[in-house]
Tab-separated table of C-alpha atoms in Angstrom:
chain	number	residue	atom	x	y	z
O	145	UNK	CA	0.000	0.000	0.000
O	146	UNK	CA	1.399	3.559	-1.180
O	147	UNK	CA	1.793	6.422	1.327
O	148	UNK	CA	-1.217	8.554	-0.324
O	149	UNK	CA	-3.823	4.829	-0.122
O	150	UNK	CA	-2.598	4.290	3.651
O	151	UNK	CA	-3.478	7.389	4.839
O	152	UNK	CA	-6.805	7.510	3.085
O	153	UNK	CA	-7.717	4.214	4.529
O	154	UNK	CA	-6.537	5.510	8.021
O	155	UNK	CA	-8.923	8.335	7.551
O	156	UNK	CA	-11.173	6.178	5.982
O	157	UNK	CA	-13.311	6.429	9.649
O	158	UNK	CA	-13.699	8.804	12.329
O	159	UNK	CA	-10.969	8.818	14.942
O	160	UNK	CA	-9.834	11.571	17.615
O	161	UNK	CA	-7.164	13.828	15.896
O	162	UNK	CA	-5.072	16.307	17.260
O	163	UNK	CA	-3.297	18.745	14.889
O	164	UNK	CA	-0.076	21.052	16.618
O	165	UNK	CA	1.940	23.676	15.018
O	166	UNK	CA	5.004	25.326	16.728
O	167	UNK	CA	5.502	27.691	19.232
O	168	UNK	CA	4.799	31.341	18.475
O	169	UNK	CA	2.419	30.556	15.118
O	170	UNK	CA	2.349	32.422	12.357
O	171	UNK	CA	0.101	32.805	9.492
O	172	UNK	CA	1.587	29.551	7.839
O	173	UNK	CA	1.262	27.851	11.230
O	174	UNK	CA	-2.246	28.826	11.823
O	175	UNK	CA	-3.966	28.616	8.306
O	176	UNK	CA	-2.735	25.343	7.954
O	177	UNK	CA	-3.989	23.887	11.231
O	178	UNK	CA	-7.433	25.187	10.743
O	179	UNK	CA	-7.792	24.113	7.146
O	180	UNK	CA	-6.693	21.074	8.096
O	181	UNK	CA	-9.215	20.830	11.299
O	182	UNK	CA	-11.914	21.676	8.794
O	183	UNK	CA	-11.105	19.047	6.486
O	184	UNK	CA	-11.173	16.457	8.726
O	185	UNK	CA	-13.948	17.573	10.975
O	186	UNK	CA	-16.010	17.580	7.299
O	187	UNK	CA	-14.680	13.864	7.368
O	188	UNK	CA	-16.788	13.286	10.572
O	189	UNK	CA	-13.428	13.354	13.041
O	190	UNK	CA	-13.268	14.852	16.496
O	191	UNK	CA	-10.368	17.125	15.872
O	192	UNK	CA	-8.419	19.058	18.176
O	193	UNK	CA	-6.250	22.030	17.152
O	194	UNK	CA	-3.838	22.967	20.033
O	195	UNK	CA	-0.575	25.275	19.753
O	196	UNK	CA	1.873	25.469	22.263
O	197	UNK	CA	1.851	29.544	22.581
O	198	UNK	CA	-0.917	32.042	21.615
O	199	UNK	CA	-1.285	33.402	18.713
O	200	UNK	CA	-1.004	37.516	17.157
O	201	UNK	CA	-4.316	38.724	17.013
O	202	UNK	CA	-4.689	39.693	13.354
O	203	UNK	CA	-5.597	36.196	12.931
O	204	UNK	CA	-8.629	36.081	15.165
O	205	UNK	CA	-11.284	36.528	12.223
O	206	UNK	CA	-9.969	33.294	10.717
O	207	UNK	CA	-12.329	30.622	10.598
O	208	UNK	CA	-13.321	28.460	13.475
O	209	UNK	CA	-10.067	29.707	15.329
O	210	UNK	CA	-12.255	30.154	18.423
O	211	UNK	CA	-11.638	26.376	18.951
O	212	UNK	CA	-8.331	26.527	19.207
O	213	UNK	CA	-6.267	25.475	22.283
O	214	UNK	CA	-3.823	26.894	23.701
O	215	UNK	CA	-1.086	24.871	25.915
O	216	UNK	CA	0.293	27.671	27.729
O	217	UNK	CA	-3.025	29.408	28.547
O	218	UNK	CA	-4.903	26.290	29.733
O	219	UNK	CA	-3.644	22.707	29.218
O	220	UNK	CA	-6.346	20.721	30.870
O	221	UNK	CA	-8.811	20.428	27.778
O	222	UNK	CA	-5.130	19.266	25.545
O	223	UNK	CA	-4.323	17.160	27.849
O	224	UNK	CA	-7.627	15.575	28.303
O	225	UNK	CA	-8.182	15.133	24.854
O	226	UNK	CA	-4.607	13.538	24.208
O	227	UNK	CA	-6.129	10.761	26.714
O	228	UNK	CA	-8.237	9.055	23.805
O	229	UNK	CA	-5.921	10.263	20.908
O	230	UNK	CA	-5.679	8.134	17.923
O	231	UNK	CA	-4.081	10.459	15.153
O	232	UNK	CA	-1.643	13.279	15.649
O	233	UNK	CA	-1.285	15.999	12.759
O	234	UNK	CA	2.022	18.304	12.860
O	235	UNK	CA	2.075	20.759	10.414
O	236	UNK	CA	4.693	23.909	9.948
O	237	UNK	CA	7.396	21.953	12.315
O	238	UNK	CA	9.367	18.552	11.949
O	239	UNK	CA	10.728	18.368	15.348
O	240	UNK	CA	8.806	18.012	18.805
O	241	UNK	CA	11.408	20.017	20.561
O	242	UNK	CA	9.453	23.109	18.140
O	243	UNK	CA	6.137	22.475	20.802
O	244	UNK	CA	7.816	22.649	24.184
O	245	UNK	CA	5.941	20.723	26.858
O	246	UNK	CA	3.181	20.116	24.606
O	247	UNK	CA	4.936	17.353	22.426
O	248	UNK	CA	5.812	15.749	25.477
O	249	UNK	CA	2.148	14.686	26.430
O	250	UNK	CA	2.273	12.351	23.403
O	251	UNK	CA	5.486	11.905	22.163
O	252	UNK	CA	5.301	7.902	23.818
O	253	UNK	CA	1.935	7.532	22.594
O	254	UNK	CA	1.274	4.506	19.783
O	255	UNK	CA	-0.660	6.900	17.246
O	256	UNK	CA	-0.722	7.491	13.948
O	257	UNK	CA	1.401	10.648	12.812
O	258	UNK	CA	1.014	12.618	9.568
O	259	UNK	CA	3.701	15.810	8.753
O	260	UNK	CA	2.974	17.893	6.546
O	261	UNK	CA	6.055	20.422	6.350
O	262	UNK	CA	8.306	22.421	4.640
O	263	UNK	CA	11.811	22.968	7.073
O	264	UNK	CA	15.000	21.605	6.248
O	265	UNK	CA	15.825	18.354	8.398
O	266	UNK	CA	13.186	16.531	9.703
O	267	UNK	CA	12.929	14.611	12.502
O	268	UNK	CA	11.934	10.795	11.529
O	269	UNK	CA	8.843	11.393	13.549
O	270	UNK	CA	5.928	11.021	11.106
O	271	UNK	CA	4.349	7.887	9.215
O	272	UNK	CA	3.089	9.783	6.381
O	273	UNK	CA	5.273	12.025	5.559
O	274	UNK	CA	5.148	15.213	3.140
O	275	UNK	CA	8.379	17.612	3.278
O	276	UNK	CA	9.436	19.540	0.763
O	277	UNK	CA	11.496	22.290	1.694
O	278	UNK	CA	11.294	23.650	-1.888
O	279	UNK	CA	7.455	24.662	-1.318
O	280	UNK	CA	6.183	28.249	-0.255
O	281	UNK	CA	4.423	26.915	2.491
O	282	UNK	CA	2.745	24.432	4.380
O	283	UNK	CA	-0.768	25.269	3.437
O	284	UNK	CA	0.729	24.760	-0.151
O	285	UNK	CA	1.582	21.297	1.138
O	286	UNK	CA	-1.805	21.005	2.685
O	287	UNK	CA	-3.924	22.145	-0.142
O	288	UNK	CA	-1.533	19.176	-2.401
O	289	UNK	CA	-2.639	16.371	0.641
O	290	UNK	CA	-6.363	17.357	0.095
O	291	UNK	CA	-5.823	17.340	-3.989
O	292	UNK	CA	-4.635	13.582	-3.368
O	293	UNK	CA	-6.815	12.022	-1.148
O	294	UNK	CA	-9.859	13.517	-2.572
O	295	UNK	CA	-9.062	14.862	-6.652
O	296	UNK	CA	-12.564	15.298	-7.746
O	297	UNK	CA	-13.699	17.421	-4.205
O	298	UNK	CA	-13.857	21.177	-4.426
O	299	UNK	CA	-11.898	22.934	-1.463
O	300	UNK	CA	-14.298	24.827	0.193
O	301	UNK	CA	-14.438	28.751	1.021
O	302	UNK	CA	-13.204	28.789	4.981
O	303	UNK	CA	-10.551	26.095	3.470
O	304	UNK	CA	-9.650	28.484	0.723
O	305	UNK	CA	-9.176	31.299	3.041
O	306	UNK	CA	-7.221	29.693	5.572
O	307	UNK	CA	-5.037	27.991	2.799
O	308	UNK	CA	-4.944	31.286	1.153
O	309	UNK	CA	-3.773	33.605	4.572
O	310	UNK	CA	-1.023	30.822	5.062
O	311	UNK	CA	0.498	31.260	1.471
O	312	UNK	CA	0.243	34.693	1.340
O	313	UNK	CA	2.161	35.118	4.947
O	314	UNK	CA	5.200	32.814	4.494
O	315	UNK	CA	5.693	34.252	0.833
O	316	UNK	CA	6.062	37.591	2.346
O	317	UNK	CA	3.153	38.622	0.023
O	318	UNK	CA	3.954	36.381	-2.811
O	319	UNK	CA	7.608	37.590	-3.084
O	320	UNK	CA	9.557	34.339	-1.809
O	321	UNK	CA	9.465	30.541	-2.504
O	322	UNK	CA	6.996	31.192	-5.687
O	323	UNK	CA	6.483	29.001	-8.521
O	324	UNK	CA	3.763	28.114	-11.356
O	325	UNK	CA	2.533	25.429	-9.245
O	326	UNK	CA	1.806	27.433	-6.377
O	327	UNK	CA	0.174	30.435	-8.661
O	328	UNK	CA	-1.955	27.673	-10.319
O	329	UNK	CA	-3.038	26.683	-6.523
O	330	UNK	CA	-4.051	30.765	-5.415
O	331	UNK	CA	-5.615	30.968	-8.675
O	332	UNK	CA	-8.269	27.812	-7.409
O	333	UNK	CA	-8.411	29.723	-4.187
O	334	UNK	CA	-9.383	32.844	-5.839
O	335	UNK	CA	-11.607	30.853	-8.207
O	336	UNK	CA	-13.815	29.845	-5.040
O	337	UNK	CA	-14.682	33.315	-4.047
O	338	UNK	CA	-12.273	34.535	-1.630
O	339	UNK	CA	-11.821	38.005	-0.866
O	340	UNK	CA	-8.179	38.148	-1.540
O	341	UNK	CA	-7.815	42.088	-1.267
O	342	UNK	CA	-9.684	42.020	2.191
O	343	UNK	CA	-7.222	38.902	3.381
O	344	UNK	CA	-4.412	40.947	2.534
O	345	UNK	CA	-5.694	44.122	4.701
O	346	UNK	CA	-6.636	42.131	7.730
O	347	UNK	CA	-3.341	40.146	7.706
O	348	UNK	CA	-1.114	43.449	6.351
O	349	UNK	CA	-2.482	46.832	7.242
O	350	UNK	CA	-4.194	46.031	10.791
O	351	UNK	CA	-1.507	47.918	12.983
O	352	UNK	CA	-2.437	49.344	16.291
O	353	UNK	CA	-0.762	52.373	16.495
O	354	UNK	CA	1.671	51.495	19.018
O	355	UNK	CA	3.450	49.139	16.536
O	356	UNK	CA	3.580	51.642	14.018
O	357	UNK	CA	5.374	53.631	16.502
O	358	UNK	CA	7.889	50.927	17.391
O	359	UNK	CA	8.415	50.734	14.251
O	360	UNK	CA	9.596	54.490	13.708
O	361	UNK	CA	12.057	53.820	16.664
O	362	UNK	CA	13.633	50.842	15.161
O	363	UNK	CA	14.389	52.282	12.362
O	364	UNK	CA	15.396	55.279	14.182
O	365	UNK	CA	16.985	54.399	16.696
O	366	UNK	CA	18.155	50.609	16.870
O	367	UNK	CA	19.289	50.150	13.341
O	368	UNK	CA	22.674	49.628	12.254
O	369	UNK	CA	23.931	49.133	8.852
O	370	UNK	CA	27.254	47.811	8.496
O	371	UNK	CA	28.612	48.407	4.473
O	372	UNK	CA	31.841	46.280	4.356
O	373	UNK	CA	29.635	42.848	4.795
O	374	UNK	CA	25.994	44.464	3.288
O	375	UNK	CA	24.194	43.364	6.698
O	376	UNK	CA	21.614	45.369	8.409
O	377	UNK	CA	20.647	45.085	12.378
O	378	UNK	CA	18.177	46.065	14.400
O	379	UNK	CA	17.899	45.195	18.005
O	380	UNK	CA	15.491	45.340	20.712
O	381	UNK	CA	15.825	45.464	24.402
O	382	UNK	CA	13.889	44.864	27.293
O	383	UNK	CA	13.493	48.331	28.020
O	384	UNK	CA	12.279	49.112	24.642
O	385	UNK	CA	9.351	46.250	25.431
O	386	UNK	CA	8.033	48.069	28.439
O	387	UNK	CA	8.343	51.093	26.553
O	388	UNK	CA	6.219	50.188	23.755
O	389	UNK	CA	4.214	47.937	25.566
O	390	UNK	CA	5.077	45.154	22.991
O	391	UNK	CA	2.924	41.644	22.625
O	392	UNK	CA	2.960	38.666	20.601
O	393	UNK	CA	2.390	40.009	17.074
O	394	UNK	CA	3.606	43.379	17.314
O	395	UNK	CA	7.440	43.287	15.978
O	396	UNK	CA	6.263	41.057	13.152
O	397	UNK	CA	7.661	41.679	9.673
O	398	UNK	CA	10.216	44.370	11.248
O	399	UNK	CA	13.012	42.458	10.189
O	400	UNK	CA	12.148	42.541	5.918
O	401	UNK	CA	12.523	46.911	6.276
O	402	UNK	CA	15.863	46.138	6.383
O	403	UNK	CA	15.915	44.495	3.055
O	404	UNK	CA	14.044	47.367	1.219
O	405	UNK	CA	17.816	48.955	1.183
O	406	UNK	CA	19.790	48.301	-2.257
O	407	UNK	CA	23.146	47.693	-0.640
O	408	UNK	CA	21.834	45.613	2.337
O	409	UNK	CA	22.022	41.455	1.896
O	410	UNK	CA	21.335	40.502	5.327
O	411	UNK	CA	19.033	41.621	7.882
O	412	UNK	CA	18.954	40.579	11.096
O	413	UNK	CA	16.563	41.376	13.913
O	414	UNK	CA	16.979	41.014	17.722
O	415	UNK	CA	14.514	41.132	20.507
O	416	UNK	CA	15.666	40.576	24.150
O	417	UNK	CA	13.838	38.434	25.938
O	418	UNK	CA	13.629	37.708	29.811
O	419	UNK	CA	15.499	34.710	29.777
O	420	UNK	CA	17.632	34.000	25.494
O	421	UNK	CA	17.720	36.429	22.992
O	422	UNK	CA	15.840	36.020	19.823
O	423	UNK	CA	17.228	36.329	16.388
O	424	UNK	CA	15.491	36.881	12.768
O	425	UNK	CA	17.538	36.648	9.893
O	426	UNK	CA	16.643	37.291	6.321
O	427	UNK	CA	18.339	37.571	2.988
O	428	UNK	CA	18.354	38.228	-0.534
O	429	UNK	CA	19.617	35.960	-3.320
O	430	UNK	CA	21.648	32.802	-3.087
O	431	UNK	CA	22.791	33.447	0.498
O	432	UNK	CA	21.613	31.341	3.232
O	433	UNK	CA	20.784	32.367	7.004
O	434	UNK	CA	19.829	29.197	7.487
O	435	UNK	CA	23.724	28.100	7.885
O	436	UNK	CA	24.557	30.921	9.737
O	437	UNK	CA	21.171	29.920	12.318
O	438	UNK	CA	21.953	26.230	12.839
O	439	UNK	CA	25.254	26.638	13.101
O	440	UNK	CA	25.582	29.551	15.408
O	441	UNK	CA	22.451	30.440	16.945
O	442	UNK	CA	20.358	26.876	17.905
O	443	UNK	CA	18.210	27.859	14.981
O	444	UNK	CA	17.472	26.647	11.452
O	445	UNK	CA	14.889	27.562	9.013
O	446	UNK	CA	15.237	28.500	4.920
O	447	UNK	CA	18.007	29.892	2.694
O	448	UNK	CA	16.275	32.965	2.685
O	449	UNK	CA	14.311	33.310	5.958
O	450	UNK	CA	15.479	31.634	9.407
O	451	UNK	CA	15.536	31.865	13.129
O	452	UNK	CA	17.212	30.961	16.305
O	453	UNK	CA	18.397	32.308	19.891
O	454	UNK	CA	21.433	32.494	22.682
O	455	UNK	CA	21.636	32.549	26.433
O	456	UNK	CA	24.068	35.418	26.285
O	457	UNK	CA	23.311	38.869	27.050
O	458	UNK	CA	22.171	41.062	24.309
O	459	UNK	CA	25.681	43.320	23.900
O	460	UNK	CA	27.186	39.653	23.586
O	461	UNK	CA	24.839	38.133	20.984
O	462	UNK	CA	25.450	41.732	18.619
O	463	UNK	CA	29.633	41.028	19.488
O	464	UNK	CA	29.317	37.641	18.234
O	465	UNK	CA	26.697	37.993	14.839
O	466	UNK	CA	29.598	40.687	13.919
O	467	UNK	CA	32.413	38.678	15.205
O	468	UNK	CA	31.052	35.891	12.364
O	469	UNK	CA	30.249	38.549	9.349
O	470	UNK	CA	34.186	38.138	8.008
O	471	UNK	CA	33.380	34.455	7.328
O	472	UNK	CA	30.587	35.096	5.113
O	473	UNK	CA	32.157	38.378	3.387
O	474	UNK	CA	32.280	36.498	0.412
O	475	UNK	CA	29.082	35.473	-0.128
O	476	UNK	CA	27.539	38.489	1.466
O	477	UNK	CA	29.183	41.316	-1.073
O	478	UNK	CA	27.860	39.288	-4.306
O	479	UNK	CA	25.716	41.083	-6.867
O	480	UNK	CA	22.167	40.048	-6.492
O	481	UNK	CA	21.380	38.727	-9.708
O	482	UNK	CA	17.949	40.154	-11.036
């Protein structure tokens, strides 16, 4: 029996499901799970969508996100739930350590696992597997799982839109990780009746007015651009989150101002924390953060778009990114071919 057949016939009746994304979700994170919770709830499952950390609020008029859990708010419905799981559903992570405690509850558990994901180096944690770290996005992996298992079945409008929110986010508004295949996927999204300009103003031009302020003072104040090695940084401390009263949400898509400069390759974006320091990196062309995150900074990610953190303080962590700039001069100072 193929992958595709196995799964199918797993599905094939209702069972208890649980779907997790990682820590700190983002658009791609959260319009995948729900889609997927749809799907299968349309299947006649009892599905569960649970993520470790809450989510930014520009997301709450997605559909049916009401119902989903949050670990680190309230674990007692997860964890009751877990107690009859059959299935578990990770999407937009390929490692358990990417859920915290949350993983944990049923790591040891004998349950099915589908992961549907698109990060370099996955953990051999799944038994139907889709990774391919060459697509935009999970829900473009998502949307392909629903084309296979059911071909002839139109995706529905609250599928499309969730699909569509997740694509749009992790492509940075359709400028990264494009190809025909995904374009011919939107253009079935679109097809069903989405409101694709009103997606793009909830998820992209929703700003409180604090954030547009912090903002102004990173670019202001805690940016530095350093020439010889065509990086750009911009850091923020802990003072600077009292200041500006930040939340979960609020210094999203800070980092990509940075590459809106001609001569700047690299950006990277630091936020303080109370107990590691958080990094962003981002970059244009060939170059890849993604090196520079795993093998520094406890991180990984894409060529063009990765993450990770230290346990230093934060004049440390800005000592060390530069100390490490010289080894990637190379690289860094290439013409961008466009």
């Amino acid at each position: 029996m193929d992958a595709i057949n196995e799964v199918s016939n797993v599905l094939s009746n209702p069972k208890n499901i649980l779907i997790t994304s990682h820590r700190n979700p983002d658009g791609d994170a959260i319009g995948s799970s729900l889609a997927m919770a749809l799907w299968l709830k349309r299947r006649g499952h009892r599905v569960m969508v649970a993520f470790p950390s809450e989510y930014p609020p520009i997301y709450n008029w997605m559909p049916a996100i009401e119902e989903v859990e949050i670990y680190d708010v309230d674990p007692e419905p997860i964890v009751s739930f877990i107690k009859h799981l059959e299935v578990s559903v990770i999407l937009d992570y390929n490692s358990l350590s990417r859920i915290d405690k949350l993983g944990a509850l049923f790591a040891e558990k004998d349950l099915y696992t589908i992961l549907i994901d698109h990060h370099l180096f996955p953990d051999p944690i799944g038994d139907y597997v889709l990774s391919d770290t060459t697509a935009s996005s999970t829900c473009e992996l998502v949307y392909q799982f629903f084309k296979s298992l059911e071909p002839d079945r139109s995706i529905d409008h609250a599928l499309a839109e969730c699909l569509y929110t997740g694509i749009l986010t992790d492509t940075g508004g359709f400028q990264y990780a494009t190809s025909p295949a995904l374009f011919r996927a939107v253009a079935e999204l679109q097809e069903i009746g989405i409101e694709t300009t009103q997606i793009h103003n909830l998820v992209f031009n929703s700003l409180e007015e604090k954030s547009l302020r912090l903002l102004g003072h990173c670019l202001s104040s805690r940016m530095e651009i350093i020439p010889e090695f065509k990086t750009g940084i911009i850091f923020l401390n802990k003072h600077d989150f009292t200041v500006f009263g930040i939340q979960r949400g609020d210094t999203e898509g800070i980092v990509n101002y940075l590459l809106k400069l001609r001569d700047v390759h690299m950006a990277i974006f630091i936020r303080q924390q109370p107990s590691i320091i958080k990094i962003s990196f981002r970059s244009k062309g060939d170059f890849s953060v993604e090196e520079i995150a795993k093998t520094y900074f406890n991180g990984g990610g894409h060529r063009n778009a990765a993450g990770g953190y230290t346990k230093m303080g934060l004049a440390d962590t800005l000592d060390l990114i530069k100390s490490i700039l010289p080894k990637y001069k190379e690289s860094l100072i290439k013409p961008i071919l466009v």
